[in-house]
XYZ file of C-alpha atoms in Angstrom:
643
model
C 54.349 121.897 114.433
C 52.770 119.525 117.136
C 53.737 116.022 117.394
C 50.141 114.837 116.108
C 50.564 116.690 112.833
C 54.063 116.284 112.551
C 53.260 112.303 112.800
C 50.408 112.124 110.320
C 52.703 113.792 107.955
C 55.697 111.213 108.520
C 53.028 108.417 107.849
C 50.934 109.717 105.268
C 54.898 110.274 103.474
C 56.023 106.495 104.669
C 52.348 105.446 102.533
C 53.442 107.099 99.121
C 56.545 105.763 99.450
C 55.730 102.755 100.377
C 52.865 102.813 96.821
C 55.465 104.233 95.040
C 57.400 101.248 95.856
C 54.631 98.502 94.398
C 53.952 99.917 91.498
C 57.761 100.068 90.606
C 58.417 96.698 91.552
C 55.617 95.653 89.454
C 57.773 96.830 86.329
C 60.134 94.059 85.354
C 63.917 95.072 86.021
C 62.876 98.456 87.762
C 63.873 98.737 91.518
C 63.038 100.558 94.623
C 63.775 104.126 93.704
C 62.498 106.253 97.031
C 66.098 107.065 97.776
C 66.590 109.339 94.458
C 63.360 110.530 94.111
C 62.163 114.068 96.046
C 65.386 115.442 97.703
C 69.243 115.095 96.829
C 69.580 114.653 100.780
C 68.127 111.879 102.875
C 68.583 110.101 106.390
C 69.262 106.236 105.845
C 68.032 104.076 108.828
C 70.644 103.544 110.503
C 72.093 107.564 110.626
C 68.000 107.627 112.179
C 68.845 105.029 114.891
C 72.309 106.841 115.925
C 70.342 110.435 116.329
C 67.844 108.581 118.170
C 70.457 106.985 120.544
C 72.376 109.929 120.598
C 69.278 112.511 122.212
C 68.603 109.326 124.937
C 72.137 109.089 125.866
C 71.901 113.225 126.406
C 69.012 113.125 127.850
C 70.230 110.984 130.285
C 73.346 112.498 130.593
C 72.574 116.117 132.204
C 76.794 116.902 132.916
C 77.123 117.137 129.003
C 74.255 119.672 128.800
C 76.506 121.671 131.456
C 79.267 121.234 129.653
C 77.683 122.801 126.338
C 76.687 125.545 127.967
C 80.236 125.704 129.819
C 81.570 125.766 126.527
C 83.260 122.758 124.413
C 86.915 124.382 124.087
C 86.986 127.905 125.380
C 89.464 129.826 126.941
C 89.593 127.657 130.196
C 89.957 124.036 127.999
C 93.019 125.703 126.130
C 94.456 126.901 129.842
C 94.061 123.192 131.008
C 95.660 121.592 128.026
C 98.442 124.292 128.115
C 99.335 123.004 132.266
C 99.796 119.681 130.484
C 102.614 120.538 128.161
C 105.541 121.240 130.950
C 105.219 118.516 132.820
C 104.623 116.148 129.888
C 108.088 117.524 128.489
C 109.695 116.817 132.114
C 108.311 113.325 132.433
C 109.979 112.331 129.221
C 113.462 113.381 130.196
C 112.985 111.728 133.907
C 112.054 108.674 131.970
C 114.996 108.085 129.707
C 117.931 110.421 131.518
C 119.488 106.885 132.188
C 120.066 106.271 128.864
C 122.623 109.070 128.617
C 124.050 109.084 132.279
C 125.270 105.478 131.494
C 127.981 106.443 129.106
C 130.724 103.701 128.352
C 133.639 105.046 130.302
C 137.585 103.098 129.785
C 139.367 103.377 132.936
C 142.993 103.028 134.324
C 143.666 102.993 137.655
C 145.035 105.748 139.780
C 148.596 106.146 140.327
C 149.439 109.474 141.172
C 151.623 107.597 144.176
C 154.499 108.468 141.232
C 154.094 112.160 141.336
C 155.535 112.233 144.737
C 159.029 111.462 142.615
C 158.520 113.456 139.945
C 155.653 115.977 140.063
C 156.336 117.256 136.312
C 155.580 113.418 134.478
C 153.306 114.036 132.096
C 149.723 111.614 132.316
C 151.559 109.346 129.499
C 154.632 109.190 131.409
C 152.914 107.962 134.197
C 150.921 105.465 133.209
C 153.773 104.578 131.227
C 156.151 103.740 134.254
C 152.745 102.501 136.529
C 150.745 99.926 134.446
C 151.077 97.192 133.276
C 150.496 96.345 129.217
C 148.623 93.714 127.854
C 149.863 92.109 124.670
C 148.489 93.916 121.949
C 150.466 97.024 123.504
C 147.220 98.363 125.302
C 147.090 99.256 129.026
C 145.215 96.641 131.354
C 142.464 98.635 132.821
C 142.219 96.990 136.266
C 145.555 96.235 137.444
C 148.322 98.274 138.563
C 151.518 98.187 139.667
C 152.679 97.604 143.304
C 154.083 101.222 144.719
C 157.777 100.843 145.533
C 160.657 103.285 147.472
C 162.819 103.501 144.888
C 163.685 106.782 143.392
C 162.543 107.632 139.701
C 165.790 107.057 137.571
C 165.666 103.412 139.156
C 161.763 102.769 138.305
C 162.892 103.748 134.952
C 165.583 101.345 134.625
C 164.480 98.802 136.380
C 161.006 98.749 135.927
C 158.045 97.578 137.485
C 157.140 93.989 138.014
C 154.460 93.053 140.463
C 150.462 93.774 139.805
C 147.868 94.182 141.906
C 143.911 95.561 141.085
C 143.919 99.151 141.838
C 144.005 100.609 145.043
C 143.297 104.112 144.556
C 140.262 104.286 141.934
C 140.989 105.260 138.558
C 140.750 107.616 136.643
C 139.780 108.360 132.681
C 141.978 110.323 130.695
C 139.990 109.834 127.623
C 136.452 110.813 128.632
C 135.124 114.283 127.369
C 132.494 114.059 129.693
C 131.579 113.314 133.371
C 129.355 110.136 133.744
C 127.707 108.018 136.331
C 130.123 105.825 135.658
C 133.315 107.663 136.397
C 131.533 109.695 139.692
C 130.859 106.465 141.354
C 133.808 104.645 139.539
C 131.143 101.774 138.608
C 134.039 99.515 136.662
C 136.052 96.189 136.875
C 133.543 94.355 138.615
C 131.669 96.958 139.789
C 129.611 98.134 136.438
C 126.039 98.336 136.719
C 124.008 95.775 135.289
C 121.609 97.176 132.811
C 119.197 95.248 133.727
C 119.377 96.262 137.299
C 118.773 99.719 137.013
C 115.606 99.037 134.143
C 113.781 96.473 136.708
C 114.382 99.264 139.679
C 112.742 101.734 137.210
C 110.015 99.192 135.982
C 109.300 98.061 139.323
C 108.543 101.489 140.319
C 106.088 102.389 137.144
C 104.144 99.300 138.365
C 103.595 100.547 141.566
C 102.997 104.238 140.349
C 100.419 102.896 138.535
C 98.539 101.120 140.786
C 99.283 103.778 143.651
C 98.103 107.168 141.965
C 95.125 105.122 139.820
C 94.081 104.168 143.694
C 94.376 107.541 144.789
C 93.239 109.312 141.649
C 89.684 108.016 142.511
C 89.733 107.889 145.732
C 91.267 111.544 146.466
C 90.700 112.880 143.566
C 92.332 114.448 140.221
C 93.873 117.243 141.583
C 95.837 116.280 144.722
C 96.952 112.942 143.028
C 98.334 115.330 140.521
C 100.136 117.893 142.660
C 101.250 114.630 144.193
C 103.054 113.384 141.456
C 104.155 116.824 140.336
C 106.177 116.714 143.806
C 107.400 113.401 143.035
C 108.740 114.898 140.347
C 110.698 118.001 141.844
C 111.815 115.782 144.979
C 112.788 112.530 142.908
C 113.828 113.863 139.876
C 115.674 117.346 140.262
C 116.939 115.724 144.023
C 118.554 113.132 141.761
C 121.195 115.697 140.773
C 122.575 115.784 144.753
C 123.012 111.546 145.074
C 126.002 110.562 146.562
C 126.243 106.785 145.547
C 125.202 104.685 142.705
C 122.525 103.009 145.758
C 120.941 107.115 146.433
C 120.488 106.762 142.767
C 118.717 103.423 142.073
C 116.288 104.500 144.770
C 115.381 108.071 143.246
C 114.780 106.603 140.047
C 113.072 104.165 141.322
C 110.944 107.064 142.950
C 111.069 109.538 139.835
C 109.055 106.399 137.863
C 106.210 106.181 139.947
C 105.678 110.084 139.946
C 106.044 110.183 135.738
C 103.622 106.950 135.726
C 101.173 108.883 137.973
C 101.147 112.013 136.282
C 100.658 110.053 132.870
C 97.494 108.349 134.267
C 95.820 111.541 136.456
C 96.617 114.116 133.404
C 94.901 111.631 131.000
C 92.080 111.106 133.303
C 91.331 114.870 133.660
C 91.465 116.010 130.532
C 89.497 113.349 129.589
C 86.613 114.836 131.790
C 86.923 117.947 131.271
C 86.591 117.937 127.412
C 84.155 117.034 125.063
C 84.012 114.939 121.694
C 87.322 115.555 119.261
C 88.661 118.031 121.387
C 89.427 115.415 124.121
C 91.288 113.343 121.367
C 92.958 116.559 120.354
C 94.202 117.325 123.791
C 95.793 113.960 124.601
C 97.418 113.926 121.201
C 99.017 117.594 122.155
C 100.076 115.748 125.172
C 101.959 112.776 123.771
C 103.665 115.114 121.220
C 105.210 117.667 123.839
C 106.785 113.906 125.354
C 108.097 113.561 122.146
C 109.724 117.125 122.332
C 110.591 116.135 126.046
C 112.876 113.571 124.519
C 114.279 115.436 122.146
C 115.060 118.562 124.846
C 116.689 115.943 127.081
C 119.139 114.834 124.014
C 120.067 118.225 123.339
C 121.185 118.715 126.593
C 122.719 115.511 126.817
C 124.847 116.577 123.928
C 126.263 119.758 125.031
C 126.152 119.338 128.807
C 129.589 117.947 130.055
C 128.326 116.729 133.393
C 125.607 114.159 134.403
C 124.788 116.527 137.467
C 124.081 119.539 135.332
C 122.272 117.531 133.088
C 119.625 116.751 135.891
C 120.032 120.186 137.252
C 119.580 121.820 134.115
C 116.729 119.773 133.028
C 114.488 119.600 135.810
C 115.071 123.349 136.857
C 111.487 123.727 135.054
C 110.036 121.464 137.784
C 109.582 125.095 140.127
C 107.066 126.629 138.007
C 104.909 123.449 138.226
C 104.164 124.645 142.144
C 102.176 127.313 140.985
C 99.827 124.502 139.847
C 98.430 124.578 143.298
C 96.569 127.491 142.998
C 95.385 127.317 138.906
C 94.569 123.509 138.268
C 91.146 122.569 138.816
C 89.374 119.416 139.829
C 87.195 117.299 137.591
C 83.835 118.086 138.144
C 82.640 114.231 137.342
C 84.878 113.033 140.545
C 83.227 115.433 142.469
C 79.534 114.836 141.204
C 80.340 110.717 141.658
C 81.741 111.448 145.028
C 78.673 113.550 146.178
C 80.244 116.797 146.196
C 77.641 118.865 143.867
C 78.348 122.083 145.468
C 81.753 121.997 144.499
C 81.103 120.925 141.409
C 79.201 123.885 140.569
C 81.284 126.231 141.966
C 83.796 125.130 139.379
C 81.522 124.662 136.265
C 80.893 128.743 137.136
C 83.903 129.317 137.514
C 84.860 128.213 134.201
C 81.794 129.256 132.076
C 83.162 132.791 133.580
C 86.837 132.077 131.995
C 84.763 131.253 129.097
C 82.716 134.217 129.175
C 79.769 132.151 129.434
C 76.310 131.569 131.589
C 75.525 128.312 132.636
C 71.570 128.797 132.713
C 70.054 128.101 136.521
C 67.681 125.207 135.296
C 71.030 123.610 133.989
C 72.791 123.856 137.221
C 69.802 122.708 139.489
C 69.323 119.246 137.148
C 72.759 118.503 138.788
C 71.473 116.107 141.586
C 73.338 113.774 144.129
C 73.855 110.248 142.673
C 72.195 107.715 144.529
C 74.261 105.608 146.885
C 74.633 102.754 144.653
C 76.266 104.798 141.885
C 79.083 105.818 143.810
C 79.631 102.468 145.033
C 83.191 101.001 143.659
C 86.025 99.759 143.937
C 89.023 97.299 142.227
C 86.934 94.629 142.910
C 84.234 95.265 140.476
C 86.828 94.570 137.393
C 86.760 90.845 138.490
C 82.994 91.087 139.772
C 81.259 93.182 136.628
C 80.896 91.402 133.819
C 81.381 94.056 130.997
C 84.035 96.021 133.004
C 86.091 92.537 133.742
C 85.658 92.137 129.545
C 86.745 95.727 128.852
C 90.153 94.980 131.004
C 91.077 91.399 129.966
C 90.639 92.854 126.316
C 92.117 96.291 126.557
C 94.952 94.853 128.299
C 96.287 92.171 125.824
C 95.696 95.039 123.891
C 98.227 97.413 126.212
C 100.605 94.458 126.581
C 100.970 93.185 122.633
C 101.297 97.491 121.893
C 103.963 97.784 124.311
C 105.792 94.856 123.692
C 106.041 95.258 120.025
C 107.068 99.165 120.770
C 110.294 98.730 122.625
C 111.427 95.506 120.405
C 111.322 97.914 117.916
C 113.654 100.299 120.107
C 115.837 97.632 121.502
C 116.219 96.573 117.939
C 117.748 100.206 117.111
C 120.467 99.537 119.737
C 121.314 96.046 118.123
C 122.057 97.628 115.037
C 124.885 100.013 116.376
C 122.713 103.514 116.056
C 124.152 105.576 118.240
C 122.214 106.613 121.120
C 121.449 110.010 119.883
C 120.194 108.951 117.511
C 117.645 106.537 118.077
C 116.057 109.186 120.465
C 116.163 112.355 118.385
C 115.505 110.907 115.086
C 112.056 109.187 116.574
C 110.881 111.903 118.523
C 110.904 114.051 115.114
C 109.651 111.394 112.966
C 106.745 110.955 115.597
C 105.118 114.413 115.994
C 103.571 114.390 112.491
C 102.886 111.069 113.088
C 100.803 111.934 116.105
C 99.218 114.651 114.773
C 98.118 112.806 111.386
C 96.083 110.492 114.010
C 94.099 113.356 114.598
C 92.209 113.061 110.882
C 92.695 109.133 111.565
C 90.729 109.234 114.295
C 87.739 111.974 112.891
C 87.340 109.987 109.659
C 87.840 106.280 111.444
C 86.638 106.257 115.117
C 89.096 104.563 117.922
C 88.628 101.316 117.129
C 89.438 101.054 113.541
C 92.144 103.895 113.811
C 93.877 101.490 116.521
C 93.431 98.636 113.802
C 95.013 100.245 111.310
C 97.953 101.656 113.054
C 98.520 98.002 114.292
C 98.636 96.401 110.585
C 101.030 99.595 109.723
C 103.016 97.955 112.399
C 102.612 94.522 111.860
C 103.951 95.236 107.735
C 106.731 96.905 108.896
C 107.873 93.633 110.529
C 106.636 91.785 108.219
C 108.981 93.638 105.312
C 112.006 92.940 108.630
C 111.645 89.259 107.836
C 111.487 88.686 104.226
C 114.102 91.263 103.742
C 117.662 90.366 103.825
C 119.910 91.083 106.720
C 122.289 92.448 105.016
C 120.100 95.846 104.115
C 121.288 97.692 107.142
C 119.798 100.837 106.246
C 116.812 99.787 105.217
C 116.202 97.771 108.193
C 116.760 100.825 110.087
C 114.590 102.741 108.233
C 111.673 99.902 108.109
C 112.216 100.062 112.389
C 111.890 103.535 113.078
C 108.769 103.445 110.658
C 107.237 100.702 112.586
C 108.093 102.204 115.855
C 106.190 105.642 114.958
C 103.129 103.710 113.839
C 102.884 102.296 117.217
C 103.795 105.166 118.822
C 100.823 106.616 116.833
C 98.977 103.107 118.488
C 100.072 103.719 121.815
C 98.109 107.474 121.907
C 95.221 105.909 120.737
C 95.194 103.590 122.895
C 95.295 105.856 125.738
C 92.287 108.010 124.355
C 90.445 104.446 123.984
C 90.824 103.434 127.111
C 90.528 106.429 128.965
C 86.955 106.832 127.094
C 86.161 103.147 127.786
C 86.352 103.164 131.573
C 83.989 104.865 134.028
C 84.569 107.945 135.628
C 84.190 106.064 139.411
C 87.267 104.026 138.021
C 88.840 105.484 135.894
C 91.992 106.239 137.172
C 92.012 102.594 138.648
C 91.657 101.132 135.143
C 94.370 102.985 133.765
C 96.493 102.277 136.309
C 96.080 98.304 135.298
C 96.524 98.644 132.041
C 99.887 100.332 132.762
C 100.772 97.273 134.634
C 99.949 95.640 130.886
C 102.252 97.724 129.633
C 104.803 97.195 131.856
C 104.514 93.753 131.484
C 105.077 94.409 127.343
C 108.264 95.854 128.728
C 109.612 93.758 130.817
C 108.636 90.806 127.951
C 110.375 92.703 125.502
C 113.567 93.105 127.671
C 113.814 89.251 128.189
C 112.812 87.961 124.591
C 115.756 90.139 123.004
C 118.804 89.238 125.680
C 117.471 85.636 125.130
C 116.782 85.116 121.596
C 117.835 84.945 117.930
C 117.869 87.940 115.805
C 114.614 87.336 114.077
C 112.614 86.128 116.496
C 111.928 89.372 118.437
C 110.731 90.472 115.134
C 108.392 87.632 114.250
C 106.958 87.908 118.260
C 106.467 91.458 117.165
C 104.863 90.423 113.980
C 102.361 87.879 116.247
C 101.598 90.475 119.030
C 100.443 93.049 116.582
C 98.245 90.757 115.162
C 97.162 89.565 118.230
C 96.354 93.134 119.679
C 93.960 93.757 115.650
C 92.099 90.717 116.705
C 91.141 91.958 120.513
C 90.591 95.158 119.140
C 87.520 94.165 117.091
C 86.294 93.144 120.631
C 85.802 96.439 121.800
C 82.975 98.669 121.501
C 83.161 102.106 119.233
C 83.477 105.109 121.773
C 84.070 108.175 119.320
C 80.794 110.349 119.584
C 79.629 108.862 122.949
C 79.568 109.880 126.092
C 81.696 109.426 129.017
C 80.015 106.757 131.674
C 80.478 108.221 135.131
C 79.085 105.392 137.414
C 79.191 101.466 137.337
C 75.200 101.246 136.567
C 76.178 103.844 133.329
C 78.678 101.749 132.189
C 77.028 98.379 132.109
C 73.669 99.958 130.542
C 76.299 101.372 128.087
C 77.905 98.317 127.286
C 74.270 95.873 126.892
C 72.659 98.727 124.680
C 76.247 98.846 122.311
C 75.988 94.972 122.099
C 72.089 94.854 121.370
C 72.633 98.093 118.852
C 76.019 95.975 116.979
C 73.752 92.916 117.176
C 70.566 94.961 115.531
C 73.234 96.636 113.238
C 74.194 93.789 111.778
C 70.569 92.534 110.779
C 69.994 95.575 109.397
C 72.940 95.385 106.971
C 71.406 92.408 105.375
C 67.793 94.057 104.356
C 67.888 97.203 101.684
C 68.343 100.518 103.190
C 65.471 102.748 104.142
C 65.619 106.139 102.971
C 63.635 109.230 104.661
C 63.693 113.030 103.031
C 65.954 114.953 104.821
C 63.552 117.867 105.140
C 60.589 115.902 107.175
C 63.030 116.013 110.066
C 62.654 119.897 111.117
C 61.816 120.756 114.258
C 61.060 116.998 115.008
C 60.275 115.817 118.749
C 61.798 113.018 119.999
C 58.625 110.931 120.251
C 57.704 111.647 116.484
C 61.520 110.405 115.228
C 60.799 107.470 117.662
C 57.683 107.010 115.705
C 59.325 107.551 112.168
C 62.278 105.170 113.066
C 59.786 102.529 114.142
C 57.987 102.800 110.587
C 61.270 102.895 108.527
C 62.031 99.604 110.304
C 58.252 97.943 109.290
C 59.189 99.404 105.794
C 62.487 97.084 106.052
C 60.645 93.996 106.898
C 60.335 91.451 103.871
C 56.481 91.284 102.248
C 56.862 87.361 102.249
C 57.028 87.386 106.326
C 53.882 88.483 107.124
C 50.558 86.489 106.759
C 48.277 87.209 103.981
C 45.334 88.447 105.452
C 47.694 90.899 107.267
C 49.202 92.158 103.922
C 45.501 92.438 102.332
C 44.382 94.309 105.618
C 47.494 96.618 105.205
C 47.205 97.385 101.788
C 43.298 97.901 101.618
C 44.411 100.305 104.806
C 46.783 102.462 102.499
C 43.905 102.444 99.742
C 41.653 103.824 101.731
C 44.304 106.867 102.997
C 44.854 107.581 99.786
C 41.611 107.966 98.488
C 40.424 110.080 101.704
């Protein structure tokens, strides 16, 4: 069928609808019927207007034809997604090891200057004879008593009289288990402030992310990732050989900016490697192997009897990551933005070959250098483009009012005396259905309302925190670690939003700022509770996560679209999404046009053009047009009909 024939017949249909249509409403009480009569299954207007959009944005789009013929989630996707899980599960127990290397520890100090009298005293004995009491009967951690040169039967009878702080360190008869603490003997004066070692580790997430995002786009996806992958065996399994509390502070603090950058590069190339739901799918996979990262670290935590083997235990799976040198690809779209089309083949090939597939030679050659302005970019261009500067602001009050409410909901946990094995294992279970329910969430809702209903979820949950009494200790638990898996739910779709939202020329540069957002959330959180009342966290969290559902109405819909590679791509993107929502929502105020299903078979793109431009004159109101343009019009359909 031609495009001339296949037109008349759209129109000479659109005319005995359009009759059928008069006559009915000259019946009083009937109404337009042209939906139920012919076929059971139609096309309404507006699912016209998103197939129409949907071939121009291919058509324009000649990666996502490659990609099709690469094949949407062969054996080569699967491969990628798989690299993801190990490190994923290793980033999660660099992240929180502190939590459990951090153990309270009671110590005494050392006296073992007695033993030189007596080398049989038991450890009661001689703590007994060496330290002082306080006077509820306890012994004073942090003072001994002064060594004398009397013999043992005399310190016995005698006693001891003068104090001093210890001399010797201390030790601590009743720990099971080797700590931080004790190894460095961080006590009586010398503990660690808390928040210390969480600003040393913040401090270095917020310049992982601004480091790797930098380098992600600049280098590209692979390096920045083998980069951060040797962060991670350096920083993280080197933390195991520290020989002061100082070694350690600065390997953390070097440990965070490798998990950081491996958090934004991994999300960036999946996100261009994959297509449609299967890129939601894969960073959902990812965030739930995190969750199992937690949980492995607790286990070991728990049974492990030394802070050393804990790191050496758990970050032995680091070496099998160097093998990612030779097996992880690069993202095509850096290399096509960055001129490098040769490359960018070569890889394509190679993975329609994992795939067993054939990328067909016209496909390949359509594959052209992008002009000079297209790769043009840089950080700039988020203060100096209008849509992407919008996109930021937005998504990162989003990022910040997520990540804020988040760990108030963790910190919370701690406040309530739940032991710390709890809050992690306990929430890393809860949260693995939880993340892989979002996967129907996000099929049946899109990103945007998906995000808006995981916030409310969120926002009721401390909601129910307020009017309930305080005394409901359990149930306050339970209403927190329900809250905090609906935004951990939130915080992955967030990630696939954004990461969807951003251009492939900056894409790694965007997520890098809105992981300074988050880190902001974090540090925010940290300061509200140590500062605060009880409650107020809670309400704060209750006003963030209604903050973040009003900026997320802001944003445009990405499910179903594709990825913009270049600046020009992404600012065409955004002015066609705010002229189609601004169309959309004239259209929802005029009845729905309905077209048979069956007139759209082997249709052109210029004849559903053609159709979707008639279905819109069929929308128009009668009463807008002039007379003598409705006589003309009618006498016009007369005359088809009778010919």
């Amino acid at each position: 069928m031609n495009d001339h024939t296949s037109k008349s017949k759209i129109d000479r249909m659109s005319g005995e609808k359009n009759s059928e249509a008069e006559d009915d409403s000259q019946v009083p009480g009937s109404s337009n019927r042209c939906g139920t009569s012919g076929t059971s299954h139609s096309w309404s207007l507006d699912t016209l207007l998103q197939r129409l959009r949907a071939m121009e944005s291919k058509k324009d789009d000649k990666f996502a034809d490659v990609l099709d013929a690469v094949g949407e989630f062969g054996t080569f996707q699967r491969r990628l997604i798989a690299l993801t899980f190990i490190p994923n599960i290793l980033s999660a127990f660099f992240m929180f090891a502190d939590h459990f290397v951090f153990s309270e520890e009671k110590p005494y100090c050392n006296t073992s200057w007695i033993l030189a009298l007596d080398p049989n005293l038991s450890e009661a004995e001689q703590m007994n004879l060496t330290l002082p009491r306080a006077p509820n009967g306890s012994f004073l951690t942090c003072l001994m008593y002064l060594p004398v040169s009397w013999d043992l039967e005399s310190i016995i009878q005698f006693g001891l009289n003068s104090t001093n702080p210890c001399e010797n360190g201390w030790i601590y008869p009743e720990s099971k288990k080797r700590s931080l603490i004790s190894e460095f003997d961080l006590v009586c004066g010398k503990e660690p402030k808390k928040e210390t070692v969480q600003t040393m580790f913040m401090t270095g997430q917020l310049l992982g992310s601004l480091i790797f995002g930098l380098l992600s786009d600049k280098l590209g996806r692979y390096p920045t990732i083998l980069l951060s992958l040797l962060g991670l065996l350096f920083f993280g399994f080197g933390t195991a050989f520290v020989n002061s509390f100082h070694q350690y502070l600065f390997f953390r603090f070097g440990v965070s900016q490798a998990v950081m950058g491996y958090a934004i590069v991994s999300l960036t190339l999946v996100t261009e490697w994959l297509v449609g739901e299967h890129r939601a799918h894969a960073v959902i996979l990812e965030h739930c192997f995190f969750s199992v990262g937690v949980m492995f670290l607790t286990g070991l935590a728990y049974n492990l009897p030394h802070w050393r083997l804990l790191f050496l235990v758990g970050g032995a799976p680091v070496f099998p990551l160097i093998s990612y040198i030779w097996i992880l690809p690069e993202s095509p779209r850096w290399l096509m933005m960055k001129g490098k089309v040769k490359e960018a083949k070569e890889i394509l090939c190679y993975a329609a070959e994992v795939n067993k597939k054939t990328i067909p030679l016209n496909l390949l050659d359509e594959l052209q250098l992008p002009g000079k302005k297209a790769t043009k970019a840089s950080a700039v261009d988020f203060c100096s483009n209008k849509y992407l500067c919008k996109v930021t602001l937005v998504m990162g009050c989003v990022w910040l009012t997520v990540s804020y409410s988040y760990f108030t909901m963790s910190l919370k946990l701690r406040e309530f005396g739940v032991s710390i094995h709890f809050r992690q294992v306990i929430p890393g279970i809860l949260e693995v259905p939880a993340r892989l329910c979002s996967i129907f969430l996000l099929e049946q809702m899109g990103r945007k309302w998906s995000l808006a209903q995981t916030v409310i979820q969120a926002a009721l949950m401390c909601l129910l925190m307020l009017l309930l009494p305080q005394g409901l200790k359990s149930t306050l638990i339970l209403l927190l670690m329900l809250g905090g898996c609906s935004l951990a739910v939130t915080v992955t779709v967030v990630f696939i939003y954004t990461a969807e939202l951003f251009p492939t020329i900056l894409r790694s540069t965007g997520l890098g700022l809105m992981s300074l957002a988050s880190s902001g959330g974090v540090i925010l959180s940290l300061t509200v509770i140590s500062q605060l009342p009880t409650l107020l966290p809670v309400f704060l969290c209750f006003i963030s996560s209604m903050v973040a559902l009003c900026f997320s109405f802001l944003l445009p819909e990405t499910q179903n679209q594709l990825l913009s590679d270049s600046l020009e791509q992404f600012s065409r993107a955004s002015l066609q999404k705010d002229s189609i929502q601004h169309s959309d929502s004239n259209f929802k105020k005029r009845k729905d046009t309905v077209v048979p299903e069956d007139a759209f078979d082997d249709m052109s793109e210029e004849v559903a053009k053609n159709t979707i431009l008639n279905a819109q004159v069929l929308r128009l109101d009668p009463n807008s047009f002039p007379n003598t343009t409705l006589e003309k019009s009618r006498e016009e359909q007369t005359n088809n009909q009778v010919s």
